[in-house]
Tab-separated table of N, CA and C in Angstrom:
chain	number	residue	atom	x	y	z
Z	1	MET	N	-118.896	69.183	11.768
Z	1	MET	CA	-118.571	67.775	11.670
Z	1	MET	C	-119.335	66.974	12.702
Z	2	GLY	N	-119.876	65.845	12.300
Z	2	GLY	CA	-120.616	64.989	13.216
Z	2	GLY	C	-119.688	64.098	14.026
Z	3	LYS	N	-120.203	63.709	15.158
Z	3	LYS	CA	-119.422	62.807	16.008
Z	3	LYS	C	-119.479	61.396	15.448
Z	4	LYS	N	-118.396	60.667	15.652
Z	4	LYS	CA	-118.340	59.273	15.248
Z	4	LYS	C	-119.165	58.436	16.216
Z	5	GLU	N	-119.939	57.501	15.691
Z	5	GLU	CA	-120.721	56.609	16.546
Z	5	GLU	C	-119.769	55.699	17.317
Z	6	PRO	N	-120.035	55.501	18.612
Z	6	PRO	CA	-119.167	54.599	19.364
Z	6	PRO	C	-119.322	53.161	18.860
Z	7	ARG	N	-118.214	52.474	18.825
Z	7	ARG	CA	-118.194	51.083	18.373
Z	7	ARG	C	-118.813	50.200	19.455
Z	8	PRO	N	-119.680	49.256	19.085
Z	8	PRO	CA	-120.246	48.369	20.112
Z	8	PRO	C	-119.140	47.506	20.730
Z	9	ARG	N	-119.280	47.220	22.003
Z	9	ARG	CA	-118.266	46.431	22.712
Z	9	ARG	C	-118.319	44.985	22.219
Z	10	ARG	N	-117.160	44.485	21.852
Z	10	ARG	CA	-117.062	43.110	21.370
Z	10	ARG	C	-116.181	42.309	22.319
Z	11	SER	N	-116.360	41.006	22.321
Z	11	SER	CA	-115.483	40.161	23.133
Z	11	SER	C	-114.758	39.194	22.203
Z	12	PHE	N	-113.548	38.839	22.597
Z	12	PHE	CA	-112.707	37.983	21.773
Z	12	PHE	C	-112.192	36.823	22.607
Z	13	THR	N	-112.013	35.691	21.967
Z	13	THR	CA	-111.517	34.512	22.671
Z	13	THR	C	-110.038	34.690	23.007
Z	14	PRO	N	-109.576	34.016	24.048
Z	14	PRO	CA	-108.139	34.070	24.373
Z	14	PRO	C	-107.274	33.582	23.203
Z	15	GLU	N	-107.770	32.616	22.425
Z	15	GLU	CA	-107.016	32.102	21.282
Z	15	GLU	C	-106.830	33.183	20.219
Z	16	PHE	N	-107.894	33.945	19.952
Z	16	PHE	CA	-107.809	35.023	18.969
Z	16	PHE	C	-106.818	36.087	19.432
Z	17	LYS	N	-106.903	36.466	20.707
Z	17	LYS	CA	-105.971	37.463	21.243
Z	17	LYS	C	-104.530	36.978	21.132
Z	18	ALA	N	-104.300	35.691	21.437
Z	18	ALA	CA	-102.945	35.134	21.354
Z	18	ALA	C	-102.430	35.169	19.917
Z	19	GLU	N	-103.310	34.911	18.962
Z	19	GLU	CA	-102.920	34.965	17.549
Z	19	GLU	C	-102.518	36.387	17.152
Z	20	ILE	N	-103.288	37.367	17.582
Z	20	ILE	CA	-102.978	38.768	17.276
Z	20	ILE	C	-101.652	39.162	17.923
Z	21	VAL	N	-101.444	38.757	19.169
Z	21	VAL	CA	-100.188	39.070	19.873
Z	21	VAL	C	-99.008	38.455	19.129
Z	22	GLU	N	-99.171	37.221	18.667
Z	22	GLU	CA	-98.092	36.552	17.928
Z	22	GLU	C	-97.768	37.301	16.638
Z	23	LEU	N	-98.793	37.768	15.939
Z	23	LEU	CA	-98.566	38.555	14.722
Z	23	LEU	C	-97.781	39.826	15.038
Z	24	CYS	N	-98.091	40.457	16.159
Z	24	CYS	CA	-97.386	41.683	16.557
Z	24	CYS	C	-95.931	41.388	16.905
Z	25	ARG	N	-95.689	40.261	17.536
Z	25	ARG	CA	-94.325	39.903	17.954
Z	25	ARG	C	-93.432	39.539	16.772
Z	26	ARG	N	-94.028	39.021	15.708
Z	26	ARG	CA	-93.233	38.672	14.521
Z	26	ARG	C	-92.536	39.893	13.941
Z	27	GLY	N	-93.208	41.031	13.998
Z	27	GLY	CA	-92.604	42.266	13.505
Z	27	GLY	C	-92.754	42.499	12.016
Z	28	ASP	N	-93.530	41.659	11.313
Z	28	ASP	CA	-93.742	41.850	9.871
Z	28	ASP	C	-94.514	43.138	9.594
Z	29	ARG	N	-95.480	43.402	10.463
Z	29	ARG	CA	-96.344	44.569	10.289
Z	29	ARG	C	-96.400	45.340	11.600
Z	30	THR	N	-96.809	46.590	11.513
Z	30	THR	CA	-96.947	47.406	12.722
Z	30	THR	C	-98.238	47.024	13.441
Z	31	VAL	N	-98.320	47.435	14.698
Z	31	VAL	CA	-99.540	47.198	15.479
Z	31	VAL	C	-100.726	47.852	14.782
Z	32	GLY	N	-100.525	49.048	14.260
Z	32	GLY	CA	-101.591	49.758	13.562
Z	32	GLY	C	-102.100	49.003	12.347
Z	33	GLN	N	-101.175	48.406	11.572
Z	33	GLN	CA	-101.577	47.641	10.390
Z	33	GLN	C	-102.364	46.390	10.785
Z	34	ILE	N	-101.888	45.704	11.812
Z	34	ILE	CA	-102.583	44.494	12.269
Z	34	ILE	C	-103.974	44.851	12.781
Z	35	ALA	N	-104.064	45.927	13.561
Z	35	ALA	CA	-105.365	46.363	14.082
Z	35	ALA	C	-106.323	46.672	12.935
Z	36	LYS	N	-105.826	47.368	11.923
Z	36	LYS	CA	-106.670	47.729	10.784
Z	36	LYS	C	-107.107	46.483	10.007
Z	37	ASP	N	-106.183	45.547	9.799
Z	37	ASP	CA	-106.495	44.324	9.049
Z	37	ASP	C	-107.581	43.488	9.727
Z	38	PHE	N	-107.619	43.512	11.048
Z	38	PHE	CA	-108.585	42.697	11.790
Z	38	PHE	C	-109.745	43.521	12.360
Z	39	ASP	N	-109.856	44.778	11.928
Z	39	ASP	CA	-110.914	45.686	12.386
Z	39	ASP	C	-110.931	45.794	13.916
Z	40	LEU	N	-109.744	46.052	14.479
Z	40	LEU	CA	-109.585	46.230	15.921
Z	40	LEU	C	-109.048	47.628	16.186
Z	41	THR	N	-109.137	48.063	17.435
Z	41	THR	CA	-108.516	49.340	17.788
Z	41	THR	C	-107.060	49.080	18.164
Z	42	GLU	N	-106.207	50.037	17.834
Z	42	GLU	CA	-104.792	49.915	18.200
Z	42	GLU	C	-104.630	49.782	19.703
Z	43	THR	N	-105.445	50.519	20.442
Z	43	THR	CA	-105.356	50.484	21.905
Z	43	THR	C	-105.607	49.075	22.426
Z	44	ALA	N	-106.626	48.406	21.910
Z	44	ALA	CA	-106.938	47.046	22.360
Z	44	ALA	C	-105.776	46.105	22.054
Z	45	VAL	N	-105.233	46.196	20.851
Z	45	VAL	CA	-104.126	45.317	20.467
Z	45	VAL	C	-102.911	45.571	21.354
Z	46	ARG	N	-102.605	46.835	21.614
Z	46	ARG	CA	-101.461	47.153	22.484
Z	46	ARG	C	-101.681	46.615	23.904
Z	47	LEU	N	-102.912	46.708	24.402
Z	47	LEU	CA	-103.212	46.158	25.729
Z	47	LEU	C	-103.027	44.642	25.752
Z	48	TRP	N	-103.453	43.963	24.690
Z	48	TRP	CA	-103.281	42.510	24.623
Z	48	TRP	C	-101.801	42.138	24.623
Z	49	VAL	N	-100.993	42.885	23.861
Z	49	VAL	CA	-99.551	42.614	23.802
Z	49	VAL	C	-98.927	42.837	25.176
Z	50	THR	N	-99.287	43.938	25.822
Z	50	THR	CA	-98.754	44.241	27.154
Z	50	THR	C	-99.150	43.162	28.151
Z	51	GLN	N	-100.419	42.738	28.123
Z	51	GLN	CA	-100.878	41.711	29.062
Z	51	GLN	C	-100.168	40.385	28.803
Z	52	ALA	N	-99.917	40.060	27.549
Z	52	ALA	CA	-99.190	38.829	27.223
Z	52	ALA	C	-97.766	38.892	27.772
Z	53	GLU	N	-97.145	40.065	27.719
Z	53	GLU	CA	-95.797	40.231	28.277
Z	53	GLU	C	-95.811	40.068	29.794
Z	54	VAL	N	-96.837	40.592	30.450
Z	54	VAL	CA	-96.965	40.435	31.907
Z	54	VAL	C	-97.161	38.962	32.248
Z	55	ASP	N	-98.053	38.292	31.514
Z	55	ASP	CA	-98.326	36.872	31.771
Z	55	ASP	C	-97.082	36.009	31.564
Z	56	ALA	N	-96.213	36.420	30.628
Z	56	ALA	CA	-94.992	35.663	30.339
Z	56	ALA	C	-93.857	36.030	31.290
Z	57	GLY	N	-94.082	36.997	32.179
Z	57	GLY	CA	-93.048	37.404	33.123
Z	57	GLY	C	-92.032	38.365	32.535
Z	58	GLU	N	-92.312	38.899	31.358
Z	58	GLU	CA	-91.397	39.833	30.698
Z	58	GLU	C	-91.599	41.267	31.167
Z	59	ARG	N	-92.658	41.509	31.883
Z	59	ARG	CA	-93.006	42.863	32.317
Z	59	ARG	C	-93.684	42.772	33.678
Z	60	ASP	N	-93.523	43.817	34.501
Z	60	ASP	CA	-94.170	43.850	35.816
Z	60	ASP	C	-95.658	44.158	35.674
Z	61	GLY	N	-96.442	43.632	36.606
Z	61	GLY	CA	-97.877	43.899	36.630
Z	61	GLY	C	-98.636	42.658	37.052
Z	62	LEU	N	-99.950	42.790	37.119
Z	62	LEU	CA	-100.813	41.666	37.492
Z	62	LEU	C	-101.041	40.763	36.285
Z	63	THR	N	-100.860	39.466	36.493
Z	63	THR	CA	-101.141	38.523	35.412
Z	63	THR	C	-102.649	38.427	35.209
Z	64	SER	N	-103.037	37.797	34.116
Z	64	SER	CA	-104.468	37.651	33.819
Z	64	SER	C	-105.189	36.902	34.928
Z	65	SER	N	-104.570	35.843	35.446
Z	65	SER	CA	-105.223	35.078	36.515
Z	65	SER	C	-105.324	35.909	37.792
Z	66	GLU	N	-104.312	36.731	38.072
Z	66	GLU	CA	-104.372	37.602	39.252
Z	66	GLU	C	-105.457	38.664	39.092
Z	67	ARG	N	-105.596	39.198	37.883
Z	67	ARG	CA	-106.659	40.178	37.615
Z	67	ARG	C	-108.034	39.548	37.816
Z	68	GLU	N	-108.190	38.332	37.309
Z	68	GLU	CA	-109.468	37.629	37.443
Z	68	GLU	C	-109.775	37.351	38.912
Z	69	GLU	N	-108.772	36.890	39.656
Z	69	GLU	CA	-108.962	36.612	41.081
Z	69	GLU	C	-109.329	37.887	41.840
Z	70	SER	N	-108.682	38.983	41.491
Z	70	SER	CA	-108.971	40.264	42.138
Z	70	SER	C	-110.417	40.696	41.881
Z	71	ALA	N	-110.884	40.517	40.661
Z	71	ALA	CA	-112.269	40.877	40.330
Z	71	ALA	C	-113.255	40.012	41.109
Z	72	VAL	N	-112.960	38.718	41.219
Z	72	VAL	CA	-113.824	37.806	41.979
Z	72	VAL	C	-113.868	38.232	43.441
Z	73	LEU	N	-112.705	38.556	44.009
Z	73	LEU	CA	-112.647	38.968	45.413
Z	73	LEU	C	-113.388	40.283	45.656
Z	74	ARG	N	-113.307	41.223	44.705
Z	74	ARG	CA	-114.046	42.487	44.848
Z	74	ARG	C	-115.552	42.243	44.842
Z	75	ARG	N	-116.017	41.355	43.943
Z	75	ARG	CA	-117.455	41.035	43.910
Z	75	ARG	C	-117.891	40.379	45.213
Z	76	GLU	N	-117.082	39.445	45.716
Z	76	GLU	CA	-117.405	38.755	46.967
Z	76	GLU	C	-117.434	39.742	48.128
Z	77	LYS	N	-116.484	40.666	48.156
Z	77	LYS	CA	-116.438	41.685	49.217
Z	77	LYS	C	-117.701	42.546	49.179
Z	78	ARG	N	-118.122	42.954	47.979
Z	78	ARG	CA	-119.329	43.769	47.828
Z	78	ARG	C	-120.554	43.004	48.345
Z	79	ARG	N	-120.640	41.702	47.978
Z	79	ARG	CA	-121.772	40.884	48.421
Z	79	ARG	C	-121.771	40.723	49.938
Z	80	LEU	N	-120.610	40.494	50.530
Z	80	LEU	CA	-120.524	40.342	51.980
Z	80	LEU	C	-120.899	41.630	52.704
Z	81	ARG	N	-120.479	42.769	52.158
Z	81	ARG	CA	-120.863	44.051	52.773
Z	81	ARG	C	-122.374	44.242	52.733
Z	82	GLU	N	-122.997	43.842	51.625
Z	82	GLU	CA	-124.455	43.935	51.532
Z	82	GLU	C	-125.114	43.026	52.565
Z	83	ASP	N	-124.580	41.806	52.720
Z	83	ASP	CA	-125.122	40.878	53.717
Z	83	ASP	C	-124.999	41.447	55.124
Z	84	VAL	N	-123.843	42.011	55.438
Z	84	VAL	CA	-123.632	42.600	56.769
Z	84	VAL	C	-124.603	43.750	56.989
Z	85	ASP	N	-124.806	44.563	55.966
Z	85	ASP	CA	-125.738	45.682	56.079
Z	85	ASP	C	-127.155	45.179	56.351
Z	86	ILE	N	-127.563	44.138	55.649
Z	86	ILE	CA	-128.891	43.557	55.872
Z	86	ILE	C	-128.998	43.029	57.293
Z	87	LEU	N	-127.974	42.319	57.735
Z	87	LEU	CA	-127.999	41.760	59.090
Z	87	LEU	C	-128.045	42.851	60.149
Z	88	ARG	N	-127.309	43.923	59.945
Z	88	ARG	CA	-127.333	45.029	60.914
Z	88	ARG	C	-128.729	45.619	61.040
Z	89	ARG	N	-129.424	45.700	59.907
Z	89	ARG	CA	-130.754	46.307	59.924
Z	89	ARG	C	-131.832	45.379	60.469
Z	90	THR	N	-131.604	44.078	60.417
Z	90	THR	CA	-132.681	43.158	60.774
Z	90	THR	C	-132.490	42.402	62.074
Z	91	THR	N	-131.287	42.320	62.584
Z	91	THR	CA	-131.035	41.525	63.784
Z	91	THR	C	-131.638	42.183	65.012
Z	92	LEU	N	-132.294	41.372	65.821
Z	92	LEU	CA	-132.891	41.840	67.066
Z	92	LEU	C	-132.144	41.219	68.231
Z	93	ASP	N	-132.125	41.917	69.344
Z	93	ASP	CA	-131.517	41.314	70.534
Z	93	ASP	C	-132.540	40.419	71.232
Z	94	SER	N	-132.160	39.818	72.346
Z	94	SER	CA	-133.014	38.835	73.014
Z	94	SER	C	-134.309	39.421	73.566
Z	95	THR	N	-134.402	40.738	73.731
Z	95	THR	CA	-135.625	41.350	74.250
Z	95	THR	C	-136.625	41.665	73.147
Z	96	GLY	N	-136.240	41.426	71.890
Z	96	GLY	CA	-137.139	41.746	70.787
Z	96	GLY	C	-137.035	43.192	70.356
Z	97	GLN	N	-136.064	43.909	70.882
Z	97	GLN	CA	-135.866	45.311	70.518
Z	97	GLN	C	-134.746	45.413	69.487
Z	98	GLY	N	-134.839	46.395	68.616
Z	98	GLY	CA	-133.760	46.630	67.665
Z	98	GLY	C	-132.497	47.014	68.411
Z	99	ASN	N	-131.362	46.523	67.983
Z	99	ASN	CA	-130.143	46.786	68.728
Z	99	ASN	C	-129.125	47.637	67.975
Z	100	ILE	N	-129.567	48.405	66.994
Z	100	ILE	CA	-128.629	49.257	66.280
Z	100	ILE	C	-128.962	50.725	66.495
Z	101	LEU	N	-127.926	51.525	66.524
Z	101	LEU	CA	-128.021	52.981	66.615
Z	101	LEU	C	-128.797	53.468	67.833
Z	102	GLY	N	-128.952	52.635	68.828
Z	102	GLY	CA	-129.575	53.062	70.070
Z	102	GLY	C	-131.077	53.245	70.014
Z	103	TRP	N	-131.716	52.971	68.902
Z	103	TRP	CA	-133.167	53.120	68.848
Z	103	TRP	C	-133.817	51.756	68.975
Z	104	CYS	N	-135.052	51.744	69.405
Z	104	CYS	CA	-135.758	50.486	69.652
Z	104	CYS	C	-137.032	50.435	68.823
Z	105	SER	N	-137.335	49.275	68.343
Z	105	SER	CA	-138.602	49.041	67.653
Z	105	SER	C	-139.174	47.742	68.169
Z	106	GLU	N	-140.461	47.673	68.236
Z	106	GLU	CA	-141.100	46.441	68.676
Z	106	GLU	C	-140.846	45.346	67.642
Z	107	SER	N	-140.752	44.118	68.107
Z	107	SER	CA	-140.449	43.014	67.203
Z	107	SER	C	-141.548	42.802	66.166
Z	108	GLN	N	-142.787	43.204	66.481
Z	108	GLN	CA	-143.861	43.049	65.503
Z	108	GLN	C	-143.644	43.982	64.305
Z	109	ALA	N	-142.990	45.105	64.520
Z	109	ALA	CA	-142.788	46.066	63.442
Z	109	ALA	C	-141.663	45.630	62.502
Z	110	LEU	N	-140.734	44.841	63.015
Z	110	LEU	CA	-139.621	44.372	62.190
Z	110	LEU	C	-139.801	42.898	61.869
Z	111	ALA	N	-139.050	42.431	60.923
Z	111	ALA	CA	-139.102	41.011	60.582
Z	111	ALA	C	-138.555	40.184	61.734
Z	112	ARG	N	-139.155	39.000	61.938
Z	112	ARG	CA	-138.691	38.113	62.996
Z	112	ARG	C	-137.387	37.454	62.552
Z	113	THR	N	-136.396	37.435	63.411
Z	113	THR	CA	-135.128	36.792	63.066
Z	113	THR	C	-134.827	35.680	64.043
Z	114	VAL	N	-134.194	34.687	63.540
Z	114	VAL	CA	-133.766	33.569	64.361
Z	114	VAL	C	-132.273	33.400	64.133
Z	115	VAL	N	-131.521	33.417	65.208
Z	115	VAL	CA	-130.080	33.252	65.097
Z	115	VAL	C	-129.721	31.858	65.571
Z	116	GLU	N	-129.064	31.122	64.720
Z	116	GLU	CA	-128.633	29.779	65.071
Z	116	GLU	C	-127.111	29.743	65.049
Z	117	LEU	N	-126.508	29.311	66.155
Z	117	LEU	CA	-125.063	29.182	66.184
Z	117	LEU	C	-124.665	27.907	65.455
Z	118	ARG	N	-123.704	28.013	64.615
Z	118	ARG	CA	-123.185	26.872	63.874
Z	118	ARG	C	-121.689	26.763	64.148
Z	119	ARG	N	-121.139	25.585	63.890
Z	119	ARG	CA	-119.716	25.359	64.096
Z	119	ARG	C	-118.876	26.361	63.295
Z	120	ASP	N	-119.299	26.710	62.091
Z	120	ASP	CA	-118.512	27.595	61.241
Z	120	ASP	C	-118.999	29.037	61.246
Z	121	GLY	N	-119.807	29.433	62.183
Z	121	GLY	CA	-120.249	30.821	62.242
Z	121	GLY	C	-121.678	30.935	62.709
Z	122	VAL	N	-122.296	32.051	62.403
Z	122	VAL	CA	-123.665	32.323	62.809
Z	122	VAL	C	-124.528	32.336	61.561
Z	123	LYS	N	-125.646	31.638	61.636
Z	123	LYS	CA	-126.606	31.642	60.536
Z	123	LYS	C	-127.821	32.426	61.002
Z	124	VAL	N	-128.223	33.417	60.219
Z	124	VAL	CA	-129.394	34.219	60.555
Z	124	VAL	C	-130.477	33.906	59.539
Z	125	VAL	N	-131.646	33.538	60.040
Z	125	VAL	CA	-132.786	33.259	59.187
Z	125	VAL	C	-133.760	34.411	59.350
Z	126	LEU	N	-134.074	35.071	58.258
Z	126	LEU	CA	-134.962	36.224	58.269
Z	126	LEU	C	-136.299	35.789	57.683
Z	127	ALA	N	-137.356	35.876	58.489
Z	127	ALA	CA	-138.683	35.482	58.026
Z	127	ALA	C	-139.555	36.719	57.919
Z	128	GLU	N	-140.010	37.009	56.702
Z	128	GLU	CA	-140.914	38.125	56.457
Z	128	GLU	C	-142.175	37.534	55.840
Z	129	GLY	N	-143.213	37.474	56.626
Z	129	GLY	CA	-144.430	36.838	56.137
Z	129	GLY	C	-144.160	35.374	55.868
Z	130	ARG	N	-144.403	34.943	54.642
Z	130	ARG	CA	-144.159	33.542	54.274
Z	130	ARG	C	-142.810	33.361	53.593
Z	131	GLN	N	-142.077	34.429	53.391
Z	131	GLN	CA	-140.793	34.364	52.701
Z	131	GLN	C	-139.655	34.235	53.714
Z	132	VAL	N	-138.774	33.262	53.515
Z	132	VAL	CA	-137.658	33.019	54.427
Z	132	VAL	C	-136.359	33.157	53.650
Z	133	ARG	N	-135.392	33.938	54.193
Z	133	ARG	CA	-134.069	34.105	53.592
Z	133	ARG	C	-133.023	33.781	54.640
Z	134	SER	N	-131.984	33.084	54.245
Z	134	SER	CA	-130.902	32.737	55.164
Z	134	SER	C	-129.653	33.512	54.806
Z	135	PHE	N	-128.907	33.911	55.826
Z	135	PHE	CA	-127.633	34.598	55.651
Z	135	PHE	C	-126.604	33.886	56.491
Z	136	ARG	N	-125.445	33.678	55.986
Z	136	ARG	CA	-124.374	33.035	56.732
Z	136	ARG	C	-123.214	33.977	56.812
């Protein structure tokens, strides 16, 4: 027997999901019948129903807005960690020597950095040749 081809990932509007959830709540048809009628997977429909119950306060869990906020915060955290990593690798102390991990490199070998103190933090400008990047 051959394997079934995986279904391509589709996206649905919140309005469509709400309509499907409402059909499930009416109880006229089973979740399986509704999924089949709309060419959806039962798992997806059940997840939509569960999420609608969480959003309505009928069930414990993260609401849709909390899930979205959490995803945004995870992306921001990842970006900030990357920025910190870049700054650790490029920042020089006042003598022009590298100040990480106890090793030293001449300032000519590394990119020139300029640290400017600002009211809301430190801004580091990294100049490599003619290309300038700022990190806050």
